[in-house]
Amino acid sequence: MTIPNLAKSLNPTFYKIAMTDKSNIIAKGGRSGTKSSAVSEVLVYDKQADPKANVMCLRQKQNSLKLSVYNQISWALHKIGIANEYTFRSNPMTILHKKHGTGFYFMGMDDPQALKGIILPDGQYFSDIWFEEADSLRGVDEIDTVQDTFTRKELPNGRQVRTFVTFNPPKNPYHWINEWTEKKRNDPNWLVHHSTYLDDVRGYNSQQILDKIEQYKLNDFTYYEWMYLGKVVGMGDNVYNMELFKKITEIPTDDPIIGLAFATDTGHSQSATTSLAFGLSRKGNVYLLDTDYYSPAGKTKKRTPVGHAKAINAFYKRVYDKYQVPIYQKTVDSADGAMRNQYSDMYGEWLHPVKKTKKHIMIDLFSDLLAQGRFFMLDIPENEIFYEEHKHYRWDEKSLKKQPDNPKVIKVDDHTCDAAQYFVMDNLDILNIKIK
């Protein structure tokens, strides 16, 4: 069948990627810049033109393939109108041409032996490699190793295996992929391309997402520059922009609280324990309603686990009695199994352990909520500790250089900071926030 003209489908900024004679392409840029869509279309067109060619699509984790590169290639095949020519399989994860038996393979970098073990039938070869969300890789060595694996075989007619590397630039200028990209700008074998949502002239982005981007732009311009313009804005010293912590004296009458969520960071006898009460509103906003904070500092007799459980339960009851709306979640630090057991023994209810990830990712998720202008806090004495701890929350400057892909914060008086991150992490769907 005759397939549509690629030039009429791609945003013009990606013509360089489609037409380059370079065998290595870095496609970076801001969120909603359509780079992944463009690369998937280029790969589909090129594979369709070569019956013997295969494409290897890679992510850091195997479990992230289905909802990313697999669906992206599927989207491109359907968009171009040739999906019916392919067979879609989940195990092993492949999309192969029904007639030629070649197509797209999807694998995680967390299983290097599986990558090395791939053997294609005689006459077939890999023509392209795609590293999606490459900033999540541990370093450039992983790219080099895979390239070495798939470029050993000579391709017909002097063709070279092409490598596509796509990602949104991390904030930290010392992150390996930012430093590596800068080096590749002067490499004659590499094309470095940058795109943003402003380059979308084909209408890939809905008005809804454009309106959302404008909201970010108004509320937190630096966050907007990083998230949607793809600029390496730096980590700074302070973790949060305190102008986004908007204090109010009462809940607006036109935005009532419709649900509650609690989050607790426990410290027991060594450090502070705090519980936060968040109100979820009809308009999708989040209100910090109350804070319970206990510090053992200077106390001869420390609070026992039973005392902690009683205090947490009393806090839940006090807030619920005031607002009388459903409780969506009661989150606690997943590292504290003893507290969950104690609370369950006393009240017959299991508190929900948050599924934590890297600290900088959890910070980004709370920053996302702030940057949307959806976070407010009641200006009451109980919440002052929340504001003060966030105001003094800082990055460990040494770790920005030594561990640029996983920077650390200074772990001093950060208990409400941790609890706020647990709240967002444990309620992503309700808050309509996604891990980038």
Tab-separated table of C-alpha atoms in Angstrom:
chain	number	residue	atom	x	y	z
A	1	MET	CA	0.000	0.000	0.000
A	2	THR	CA	1.027	3.616	-0.440
A	3	ILE	CA	1.806	5.252	2.881
A	4	PRO	CA	1.449	8.977	3.591
A	5	ASN	CA	4.289	11.432	3.023
A	6	LEU	CA	6.435	11.640	6.156
A	7	ALA	CA	7.101	15.342	5.660
A	8	LYS	CA	3.392	16.084	5.960
A	9	SER	CA	3.194	14.284	9.285
A	10	LEU	CA	6.326	15.435	11.093
A	11	ASN	CA	6.670	18.829	12.671
A	12	PRO	CA	9.137	20.645	10.386
A	13	THR	CA	11.745	20.964	13.125
A	14	PHE	CA	12.281	17.183	12.840
A	15	TYR	CA	13.107	17.225	9.120
A	16	LYS	CA	16.772	17.405	10.165
A	17	ILE	CA	16.427	14.128	12.038
A	18	ALA	CA	14.644	12.402	9.162
A	19	MET	CA	17.105	13.572	6.523
A	20	THR	CA	20.470	13.542	8.288
A	21	ASP	CA	23.211	11.284	6.993
A	22	LYS	CA	24.701	11.030	10.471
A	23	SER	CA	24.339	7.656	12.145
A	24	ASN	CA	23.866	8.973	15.686
A	25	ILE	CA	21.066	11.330	16.713
A	26	ILE	CA	20.378	12.986	20.065
A	27	ALA	CA	16.806	14.308	20.192
A	28	LYS	CA	16.326	16.235	23.413
A	29	GLY	CA	14.002	18.982	24.540
A	30	GLY	CA	11.049	19.987	26.642
A	31	ARG	CA	8.022	17.954	27.549
A	32	SER	CA	5.292	17.849	24.841
A	33	GLY	CA	7.898	18.677	22.203
A	34	THR	CA	6.754	15.599	20.159
A	35	LYS	CA	10.308	14.242	19.785
A	36	SER	CA	9.295	10.684	20.701
A	37	SER	CA	6.433	10.821	18.213
A	38	ALA	CA	8.802	12.059	15.527
A	39	VAL	CA	11.417	9.397	16.180
A	40	SER	CA	8.817	6.633	16.217
A	41	GLU	CA	7.469	7.771	12.834
A	42	VAL	CA	10.952	7.999	11.326
A	43	LEU	CA	11.732	4.480	12.548
A	44	VAL	CA	8.473	3.069	11.189
A	45	TYR	CA	8.983	4.638	7.764
A	46	ASP	CA	12.564	3.418	7.538
A	47	LYS	CA	11.724	-0.109	8.675
A	48	GLN	CA	8.806	-0.309	6.238
A	49	ALA	CA	11.190	0.517	3.406
A	50	ASP	CA	13.537	-2.364	4.295
A	51	PRO	CA	11.951	-5.839	4.667
A	52	LYS	CA	15.079	-7.267	6.302
A	53	ALA	CA	15.588	-4.521	8.888
A	54	ASN	CA	14.771	-4.648	12.605
A	55	VAL	CA	14.651	-1.903	15.226
A	56	MET	CA	15.688	-2.294	18.874
A	57	CYS	CA	13.768	-0.023	21.273
A	58	LEU	CA	15.217	0.320	24.770
A	59	ARG	CA	14.340	1.739	28.191
A	60	GLN	CA	16.239	1.442	31.437
A	61	LYS	CA	13.566	-0.783	32.997
A	62	GLN	CA	11.790	-3.671	31.300
A	63	ASN	CA	8.542	-2.864	33.124
A	64	SER	CA	8.378	0.617	31.550
A	65	LEU	CA	8.379	-0.567	27.926
A	66	LYS	CA	4.683	-1.266	27.364
A	67	LEU	CA	3.455	2.188	28.309
A	68	SER	CA	6.236	4.027	26.492
A	69	VAL	CA	8.159	2.873	23.417
A	70	TYR	CA	5.873	-0.069	22.652
A	71	ASN	CA	2.774	2.111	22.634
A	72	GLN	CA	4.678	4.831	20.782
A	73	ILE	CA	5.607	2.504	17.918
A	74	SER	CA	2.073	1.108	17.909
A	75	TRP	CA	0.755	4.679	17.655
A	76	ALA	CA	3.025	5.422	14.687
A	77	LEU	CA	2.000	2.245	12.855
A	78	HIS	CA	-1.685	3.060	13.309
A	79	LYS	CA	-1.171	6.698	12.355
A	80	ILE	CA	0.558	5.741	9.138
A	81	GLY	CA	-2.125	3.116	8.460
A	82	ILE	CA	-0.053	-0.068	8.347
A	83	ALA	CA	-0.723	-1.594	11.776
A	84	ASN	CA	-2.705	-4.419	10.173
A	85	GLU	CA	0.502	-5.639	8.504
A	86	TYR	CA	2.072	-6.388	11.898
A	87	THR	CA	1.590	-8.856	14.739
A	88	PHE	CA	1.693	-7.378	18.229
A	89	ARG	CA	3.049	-9.565	21.042
A	90	SER	CA	3.627	-8.894	24.738
A	91	ASN	CA	5.841	-11.882	25.591
A	92	PRO	CA	8.346	-11.567	24.115
A	93	MET	CA	7.553	-7.903	23.498
A	94	THR	CA	7.717	-7.511	19.724
A	95	ILE	CA	5.855	-5.960	16.815
A	96	LEU	CA	6.757	-8.005	13.729
A	97	HIS	CA	5.698	-7.783	10.090
A	98	LYS	CA	3.395	-10.666	9.217
A	99	LYS	CA	5.031	-11.330	5.859
A	100	HIS	CA	8.693	-10.530	6.466
A	101	GLY	CA	9.024	-11.538	10.129
A	102	THR	CA	11.029	-8.404	10.900
A	103	GLY	CA	10.071	-5.367	12.907
A	104	PHE	CA	10.447	-3.924	16.384
A	105	TYR	CA	11.975	-5.479	19.505
A	106	PHE	CA	11.507	-3.951	22.974
A	107	MET	CA	13.888	-4.636	25.840
A	108	GLY	CA	14.983	-3.220	29.189
A	109	MET	CA	18.580	-2.319	29.918
A	110	ASP	CA	18.184	-4.027	33.296
A	111	ASP	CA	18.568	-7.388	31.513
A	112	PRO	CA	21.892	-7.129	29.615
A	113	GLN	CA	22.190	-10.882	29.108
A	114	ALA	CA	18.903	-10.935	27.183
A	115	LEU	CA	20.248	-8.221	24.896
A	116	LYS	CA	23.392	-10.196	24.180
A	117	GLY	CA	21.375	-13.354	23.553
A	118	ILE	CA	19.324	-12.059	20.625
A	119	ILE	CA	20.024	-13.993	17.431
A	120	LEU	CA	18.188	-12.983	14.268
A	121	PRO	CA	17.404	-15.352	11.377
A	122	ASP	CA	19.851	-15.369	8.485
A	123	GLY	CA	19.541	-12.328	6.281
A	124	GLN	CA	18.019	-10.123	8.990
A	125	TYR	CA	19.814	-7.365	10.904
A	126	PHE	CA	19.252	-4.470	13.262
A	127	SER	CA	19.264	-1.191	11.384
A	128	ASP	CA	18.299	1.135	14.251
A	129	ILE	CA	18.610	1.412	18.042
A	130	TRP	CA	16.391	3.729	20.081
A	131	PHE	CA	17.260	4.702	23.670
A	132	GLU	CA	14.125	6.372	25.042
A	133	GLU	CA	14.260	8.405	28.299
A	134	ALA	CA	18.019	7.948	28.134
A	135	ASP	CA	18.656	10.213	31.120
A	136	SER	CA	17.494	7.328	33.335
A	137	LEU	CA	20.456	5.200	32.188
A	138	ARG	CA	23.379	4.902	34.587
A	139	GLY	CA	25.873	6.434	32.178
A	140	VAL	CA	27.205	6.622	28.642
A	141	ASP	CA	28.875	3.224	29.080
A	142	GLU	CA	25.466	1.588	28.743
A	143	ILE	CA	24.923	3.263	25.371
A	144	ASP	CA	28.400	2.316	24.184
A	145	THR	CA	27.957	-1.313	25.234
A	146	VAL	CA	24.682	-1.717	23.368
A	147	GLN	CA	26.057	0.006	20.284
A	148	ASP	CA	29.003	-2.382	20.287
A	149	THR	CA	26.617	-5.341	20.496
A	150	PHE	CA	24.475	-4.286	17.543
A	151	THR	CA	27.076	-2.794	15.201
A	152	ARG	CA	29.337	-5.840	14.886
A	153	LYS	CA	27.483	-7.143	11.851
A	154	GLU	CA	28.104	-5.506	8.485
A	155	LEU	CA	24.904	-4.191	6.919
A	156	PRO	CA	24.255	-4.434	3.177
A	157	ASN	CA	25.131	-1.620	0.759
A	158	GLY	CA	27.440	0.076	3.262
A	159	ARG	CA	24.538	0.997	5.522
A	160	GLN	CA	25.318	1.912	9.130
A	161	VAL	CA	23.302	1.143	12.247
A	162	ARG	CA	21.645	4.338	13.444
A	163	THR	CA	21.290	5.251	17.105
A	164	PHE	CA	18.566	7.535	18.442
A	165	VAL	CA	18.892	8.927	21.962
A	166	THR	CA	15.835	10.794	23.275
A	167	PHE	CA	15.353	12.481	26.657
A	168	ASN	CA	14.210	15.538	28.557
A	169	PRO	CA	17.321	17.276	29.953
A	170	PRO	CA	17.685	16.962	33.737
A	171	LYS	CA	17.949	20.190	35.750
A	172	ASN	CA	21.427	19.391	36.989
A	173	PRO	CA	24.141	20.581	34.565
A	174	TYR	CA	26.479	17.957	36.039
A	175	HIS	CA	24.184	15.065	35.114
A	176	TRP	CA	26.145	12.733	32.865
A	177	ILE	CA	23.766	13.051	29.930
A	178	ASN	CA	23.959	16.857	29.899
A	179	GLU	CA	27.751	16.822	29.969
A	180	TRP	CA	27.893	14.037	27.361
A	181	THR	CA	25.500	15.882	25.044
A	182	GLU	CA	27.639	19.011	25.132
A	183	LYS	CA	30.656	16.940	24.073
A	184	LYS	CA	28.720	15.391	21.180
A	185	ARG	CA	27.856	18.800	19.697
A	186	ASN	CA	31.285	18.907	18.091
A	187	ASP	CA	31.359	15.241	17.079
A	188	PRO	CA	30.916	14.935	13.281
A	189	ASN	CA	29.156	11.570	13.714
A	190	TRP	CA	26.428	12.964	15.947
A	191	LEU	CA	23.439	15.246	15.356
A	192	VAL	CA	22.207	17.080	18.462
A	193	HIS	CA	18.639	18.320	18.061
A	194	HIS	CA	16.498	20.312	20.502
A	195	SER	CA	12.725	20.787	20.329
A	196	THR	CA	9.944	22.223	22.473
A	197	TYR	CA	6.163	22.362	22.420
A	198	LEU	CA	6.506	25.695	20.586
A	199	ASP	CA	7.744	23.730	17.538
A	200	ASP	CA	4.452	21.849	17.250
A	201	VAL	CA	2.666	23.240	14.197
A	202	ARG	CA	0.822	20.005	13.371
A	203	GLY	CA	-1.522	20.119	16.343
A	204	TYR	CA	-0.162	17.164	18.317
A	205	ASN	CA	-0.758	19.044	21.567
A	206	SER	CA	-4.340	19.717	22.619
A	207	GLN	CA	-5.571	23.081	23.794
A	208	GLN	CA	-5.932	21.558	27.240
A	209	ILE	CA	-2.221	20.797	27.525
A	210	LEU	CA	-1.328	24.207	26.077
A	211	ASP	CA	-3.488	25.887	28.714
A	212	LYS	CA	-1.790	23.789	31.400
A	213	ILE	CA	1.647	24.826	30.133
A	214	GLU	CA	0.617	28.473	30.291
A	215	GLN	CA	-0.396	27.937	33.906
A	216	TYR	CA	3.060	26.586	34.713
A	217	LYS	CA	4.591	29.556	32.902
A	218	LEU	CA	2.617	32.021	35.028
A	219	ASN	CA	3.193	30.265	38.361
A	220	ASP	CA	6.843	29.205	38.157
A	221	PHE	CA	8.797	30.402	35.138
A	222	THR	CA	11.978	28.529	36.045
A	223	TYR	CA	10.078	25.258	36.333
A	224	TYR	CA	8.394	26.033	33.001
A	225	GLU	CA	11.767	26.651	31.357
A	226	TRP	CA	13.027	23.291	32.547
A	227	MET	CA	9.913	21.205	32.008
A	228	TYR	CA	8.643	22.608	28.710
A	229	LEU	CA	11.562	24.481	27.144
A	230	GLY	CA	14.043	21.756	28.071
A	231	LYS	CA	16.561	24.178	29.552
A	232	VAL	CA	19.187	22.999	32.007
A	233	VAL	CA	18.208	25.477	34.714
A	234	GLY	CA	20.447	24.142	37.481
A	235	MET	CA	19.479	22.830	40.893
A	236	GLY	CA	20.140	25.995	42.841
A	237	ASP	CA	20.667	25.856	46.607
A	238	ASN	CA	17.133	26.018	47.950
A	239	VAL	CA	15.043	23.073	46.840
A	240	TYR	CA	11.703	24.881	46.560
A	241	ASN	CA	10.438	28.241	45.379
A	242	MET	CA	8.763	29.523	48.528
A	243	GLU	CA	6.599	31.984	46.597
A	244	LEU	CA	4.534	28.958	45.568
A	245	PHE	CA	3.603	28.145	49.191
A	246	LYS	CA	0.497	30.310	49.254
A	247	LYS	CA	-0.914	31.009	52.701
A	248	ILE	CA	-4.645	31.556	53.139
A	249	THR	CA	-6.799	32.277	56.167
A	250	GLU	CA	-9.738	30.045	55.200
A	251	ILE	CA	-10.880	27.569	52.564
A	252	PRO	CA	-12.629	29.429	49.700
A	253	THR	CA	-16.390	28.928	49.703
A	254	ASP	CA	-16.368	28.187	45.969
A	255	ASP	CA	-13.732	25.422	46.352
A	256	PRO	CA	-14.887	23.147	49.173
A	257	ILE	CA	-12.877	20.237	50.533
A	258	ILE	CA	-14.228	16.941	49.174
A	259	GLY	CA	-11.642	14.519	50.541
A	260	LEU	CA	-8.781	14.143	53.007
A	261	ALA	CA	-5.338	12.566	52.756
A	262	PHE	CA	-2.819	12.140	55.549
A	263	ALA	CA	0.941	11.564	55.382
A	264	THR	CA	3.296	10.728	58.246
A	265	ASP	CA	7.078	10.711	58.564
A	266	THR	CA	8.173	8.902	61.716
A	267	GLY	CA	11.340	9.464	63.699
A	268	HIS	CA	10.627	7.759	67.034
A	269	SER	CA	13.193	8.541	69.734
A	270	GLN	CA	15.921	9.828	67.425
A	271	SER	CA	14.218	12.567	65.415
A	272	ALA	CA	10.905	14.296	64.906
A	273	THR	CA	7.664	12.641	63.841
A	274	THR	CA	5.153	14.628	61.823
A	275	SER	CA	1.724	14.018	60.328
A	276	LEU	CA	0.215	16.269	57.687
A	277	ALA	CA	-3.457	16.658	56.797
A	278	PHE	CA	-4.245	17.628	53.216
A	279	GLY	CA	-7.621	18.648	51.852
A	280	LEU	CA	-8.451	17.788	48.249
A	281	SER	CA	-10.852	20.287	46.736
A	282	ARG	CA	-13.582	20.317	44.142
A	283	LYS	CA	-11.382	22.363	41.758
A	284	GLY	CA	-8.473	19.972	42.098
A	285	ASN	CA	-6.475	22.099	44.523
A	286	VAL	CA	-4.607	20.849	47.582
A	287	TYR	CA	-4.845	22.557	50.967
A	288	LEU	CA	-2.546	21.876	53.908
A	289	LEU	CA	-5.146	21.881	56.663
A	290	ASP	CA	-3.132	20.971	59.741
A	291	THR	CA	0.220	19.690	60.982
A	292	ASP	CA	1.027	17.502	63.979
A	293	TYR	CA	4.710	17.708	64.955
A	294	TYR	CA	6.523	15.967	67.770
A	295	SER	CA	10.248	16.422	68.461
A	296	PRO	CA	12.053	14.317	71.084
A	297	ALA	CA	14.835	16.908	71.338
A	298	GLY	CA	15.419	17.949	74.931
A	299	LYS	CA	12.909	15.448	76.321
A	300	THR	CA	14.062	13.025	79.004
A	301	LYS	CA	11.088	10.729	78.518
A	302	LYS	CA	10.576	10.006	74.832
A	303	ARG	CA	7.245	9.140	73.258
A	304	THR	CA	6.766	5.377	72.950
A	305	PRO	CA	5.498	3.559	69.816
A	306	VAL	CA	2.135	3.303	71.556
A	307	GLY	CA	2.222	7.031	72.182
A	308	HIS	CA	3.048	7.691	68.528
A	309	ALA	CA	0.136	5.526	67.366
A	310	LYS	CA	-2.256	7.276	69.748
A	311	ALA	CA	-1.099	10.718	68.605
A	312	ILE	CA	-1.460	9.848	64.922
A	313	ASN	CA	-4.938	8.424	65.450
A	314	ALA	CA	-5.990	11.470	67.483
A	315	PHE	CA	-4.749	13.732	64.686
A	316	TYR	CA	-6.766	11.808	62.079
A	317	LYS	CA	-9.873	12.062	64.264
A	318	ARG	CA	-9.446	15.769	64.957
A	319	VAL	CA	-9.174	16.677	61.277
A	320	TYR	CA	-11.936	14.317	60.165
A	321	ASP	CA	-14.334	15.630	62.832
A	322	LYS	CA	-13.756	19.151	61.575
A	323	TYR	CA	-14.254	18.532	57.833
A	324	GLN	CA	-16.511	15.450	57.729
A	325	VAL	CA	-15.464	14.302	54.236
A	326	PRO	CA	-14.109	10.934	53.023
A	327	ILE	CA	-10.525	9.983	53.825
A	328	TYR	CA	-8.776	8.893	50.613
A	329	GLN	CA	-5.421	7.808	52.011
A	330	LYS	CA	-3.391	7.448	55.204
A	331	THR	CA	0.236	7.284	54.135
A	332	VAL	CA	3.259	6.406	56.250
A	333	ASP	CA	6.968	5.945	55.596
A	334	SER	CA	7.422	2.478	54.089
A	335	ALA	CA	10.637	2.022	56.077
A	336	ASP	CA	8.727	2.037	59.361
A	337	GLY	CA	7.077	-1.366	59.534
A	338	ALA	CA	7.028	-1.196	63.341
A	339	MET	CA	4.692	1.797	63.346
A	340	ARG	CA	2.336	0.162	60.857
A	341	ASN	CA	2.244	-2.970	63.013
A	342	GLN	CA	1.670	-0.960	66.173
A	343	TYR	CA	-1.150	1.053	64.608
A	344	SER	CA	-2.754	-2.082	63.185
A	345	ASP	CA	-2.607	-3.849	66.558
A	346	MET	CA	-4.268	-0.910	68.295
A	347	TYR	CA	-6.832	0.211	65.710
A	348	GLY	CA	-7.307	-2.720	63.325
A	349	GLU	CA	-6.242	-0.682	60.296
A	350	TRP	CA	-3.116	-0.840	58.159
A	351	LEU	CA	-1.587	2.511	57.254
A	352	HIS	CA	-0.486	2.625	53.608
A	353	PRO	CA	3.305	2.424	53.046
A	354	VAL	CA	4.465	4.861	50.382
A	355	LYS	CA	6.369	3.356	47.471
A	356	LYS	CA	9.381	5.618	47.484
A	357	THR	CA	11.727	6.354	44.615
A	358	LYS	CA	14.832	8.523	44.249
A	359	LYS	CA	14.685	11.648	46.382
A	360	HIS	CA	15.064	14.099	43.490
A	361	ILE	CA	12.133	12.458	41.676
A	362	MET	CA	9.868	12.784	44.724
A	363	ILE	CA	10.938	16.416	45.045
A	364	ASP	CA	10.115	17.012	41.372
A	365	LEU	CA	6.643	15.566	41.883
A	366	PHE	CA	5.852	17.929	44.756
A	367	SER	CA	7.422	20.765	42.723
A	368	ASP	CA	5.029	19.870	39.896
A	369	LEU	CA	2.053	20.378	42.215
A	370	LEU	CA	3.497	23.704	43.381
A	371	ALA	CA	4.273	24.914	39.858
A	372	GLN	CA	0.678	24.305	38.787
A	373	GLY	CA	-0.443	26.814	41.416
A	374	ARG	CA	-2.642	24.208	43.077
A	375	PHE	CA	-1.101	24.196	46.554
A	376	PHE	CA	-2.328	26.323	49.464
A	377	MET	CA	-1.781	26.174	53.208
A	378	LEU	CA	-3.895	27.453	56.048
A	379	ASP	CA	-2.034	30.203	57.871
A	380	ILE	CA	-2.266	28.710	61.357
A	381	PRO	CA	0.450	28.217	64.007
A	382	GLU	CA	0.435	24.422	63.537
A	383	ASN	CA	1.478	24.798	59.883
A	384	GLU	CA	4.338	27.208	60.529
A	385	ILE	CA	6.833	24.370	61.034
A	386	PHE	CA	5.880	23.061	57.574
A	387	TYR	CA	6.679	26.430	55.999
A	388	GLU	CA	9.943	26.896	57.919
A	389	GLU	CA	11.314	23.437	57.143
A	390	HIS	CA	10.577	23.847	53.448
A	391	LYS	CA	12.135	27.315	53.440
A	392	HIS	CA	15.418	25.905	54.784
A	393	TYR	CA	15.337	22.693	52.711
A	394	ARG	CA	18.546	22.611	50.649
A	395	TRP	CA	20.500	20.460	48.243
A	396	ASP	CA	23.800	18.992	49.353
A	397	GLU	CA	26.064	20.943	47.014
A	398	LYS	CA	28.789	18.285	46.977
A	399	SER	CA	26.343	15.608	45.832
A	400	LEU	CA	25.276	17.731	42.834
A	401	LYS	CA	28.710	17.080	41.349
A	402	LYS	CA	29.554	13.697	42.848
A	403	GLN	CA	26.130	12.109	42.278
A	404	PRO	CA	24.531	14.266	39.556
A	405	ASP	CA	22.023	11.583	38.579
A	406	ASN	CA	20.874	11.125	42.187
A	407	PRO	CA	21.633	14.296	44.185
A	408	LYS	CA	21.032	14.399	47.922
A	409	VAL	CA	19.442	16.916	50.242
A	410	ILE	CA	20.797	18.071	53.585
A	411	LYS	CA	19.052	15.796	56.078
A	412	VAL	CA	18.370	18.304	58.843
A	413	ASP	CA	14.879	19.311	59.973
A	414	ASP	CA	13.259	17.863	56.860
A	415	HIS	CA	10.423	15.829	58.367
A	416	THR	CA	7.503	17.793	56.924
A	417	CYS	CA	9.380	17.875	53.608
A	418	ASP	CA	9.527	14.076	53.541
A	419	ALA	CA	5.871	13.761	54.568
A	420	ALA	CA	4.747	16.160	51.810
A	421	GLN	CA	6.663	14.108	49.245
A	422	TYR	CA	5.074	10.903	50.567
A	423	PHE	CA	1.635	12.482	50.176
A	424	VAL	CA	2.181	13.322	46.507
A	425	MET	CA	3.951	10.037	45.743
A	426	ASP	CA	1.095	8.022	47.244
A	427	ASN	CA	-1.684	9.982	45.511
A	428	LEU	CA	-0.405	10.523	41.974
A	429	ASP	CA	-3.594	9.396	40.267
A	430	ILE	CA	-5.856	11.538	42.446
A	431	LEU	CA	-3.598	14.551	41.925
A	432	ASN	CA	-3.266	13.836	38.186
A	433	ILE	CA	0.524	14.035	38.410
A	434	LYS	CA	2.801	11.712	36.489
A	435	ILE	CA	6.392	10.673	37.050
A	436	LYS	CA	8.397	12.325	34.263
